[in-house]
Amino acid sequence: MSTNGQQRAAIRPGMTVDIVLKQDQPTGKLTRGVVKDLLTKSPNHPHGIKVRLQSGQVGRVKAILDQGGPSAT
């Protein structure tokens, strides 16, 4: 499975990810956080699955860093 954040099935709450916030799209600046909610409903998205982090920030996943949680073993 891809770890570039384009596949919804690869992302679950509790994972540590790098996202690009809407205001950072022109620069590509990444923000790191833990996934709280998945906002994209389609199984994949060419620009990355949109998520809400536990901090409340919303952006598209660019990289999955940590599988998180006990289900990752």
GROMACS .gro file of C-alpha atoms in nm:
model
   73
    1MET     CA    1   0.000   0.000   0.000
    2SER     CA    2   0.116   0.352  -0.076
    3THR     CA    3   0.243   0.578   0.201
    4ASN     CA    4   0.201   0.900   0.006
    5GLY     CA    5  -0.144   0.978   0.147
    6GLN     CA    6  -0.347   0.928  -0.171
    7GLN     CA    7  -0.521   0.606  -0.058
    8ARG     CA    8  -0.796   0.645   0.202
    9ALA     CA    9  -0.754   0.282   0.316
   10ALA     CA   10  -0.394   0.354   0.421
   11ILE     CA   11  -0.494   0.627   0.669
   12ARG     CA   12  -0.659   0.574   1.006
   13PRO     CA   13  -0.718   0.792   1.313
   14GLY     CA   14  -0.418   0.786   1.544
   15MET     CA   15  -0.157   0.783   1.267
   16THR     CA   16   0.117   1.047   1.253
   17VAL     CA   17   0.117   1.221   0.916
   18ASP     CA   18   0.255   1.523   0.731
   19ILE     CA   19  -0.016   1.737   0.573
   20VAL     CA   20  -0.026   2.051   0.361
   21LEU     CA   21  -0.266   2.310   0.500
   22LYS     CA   22  -0.482   2.502   0.250
   23GLN     CA   23  -0.288   2.825   0.310
   24ASP     CA   24   0.044   2.640   0.264
   25GLN     CA   25  -0.040   2.481  -0.073
   26PRO     CA   26   0.155   2.740  -0.277
   27THR     CA   27   0.473   2.678  -0.073
   28GLY     CA   28   0.421   2.308   0.001
   29LYS     CA   29   0.506   2.363   0.370
   30LEU     CA   30   0.428   2.048   0.569
   31THR     CA   31   0.256   2.030   0.907
   32ARG     CA   32   0.299   1.720   1.123
   33GLY     CA   33   0.022   1.584   1.343
   34VAL     CA   34  -0.195   1.294   1.448
   35VAL     CA   35  -0.507   1.212   1.244
   36LYS     CA   36  -0.838   1.267   1.421
   37ASP     CA   37  -1.087   1.241   1.131
   38LEU     CA   38  -1.079   1.148   0.763
   39LEU     CA   39  -1.270   1.406   0.561
   40THR     CA   40  -1.232   1.269   0.206
   41LYS     CA   41  -1.499   1.009   0.130
   42SER     CA   42  -1.357   0.874  -0.198
   43PRO     CA   43  -1.115   0.575  -0.181
   44ASN     CA   44  -0.832   0.784  -0.329
   45HIS     CA   45  -0.748   1.141  -0.421
   46PRO     CA   46  -0.463   1.261  -0.647
   47HIS     CA   47  -0.371   1.550  -0.414
   48GLY     CA   48  -0.394   1.346  -0.093
   49ILE     CA   49  -0.670   1.244   0.144
   50LYS     CA   50  -0.808   1.538   0.343
   51VAL     CA   51  -0.788   1.487   0.720
   52ARG     CA   52  -0.845   1.678   1.042
   53LEU     CA   53  -0.561   1.654   1.292
   54GLN     CA   54  -0.612   1.630   1.668
   55SER     CA   55  -0.496   1.994   1.678
   56GLY     CA   56  -0.799   2.088   1.463
   57GLN     CA   57  -0.592   2.171   1.153
   58VAL     CA   58  -0.725   2.044   0.819
   59GLY     CA   59  -0.514   1.953   0.519
   60ARG     CA   60  -0.421   1.690   0.263
   61VAL     CA   61  -0.192   1.402   0.362
   62LYS     CA   62   0.145   1.410   0.186
   63ALA     CA   63   0.326   1.144   0.392
   64ILE     CA   64   0.234   0.877   0.646
   65LEU     CA   65   0.505   0.868   0.912
   66ASP     CA   66   0.375   0.635   1.180
   67GLN     CA   67   0.105   0.371   1.158
   68GLY     CA   68  -0.002   0.452   1.516
   69GLY     CA   69  -0.219   0.249   1.751
   70PRO     CA   70  -0.209  -0.120   1.840
   71SER     CA   71  -0.369  -0.231   1.510
   72ALA     CA   72  -0.048  -0.148   1.323
   73THR     CA   73   0.142  -0.451   1.452
   0.00000   0.00000   0.00000
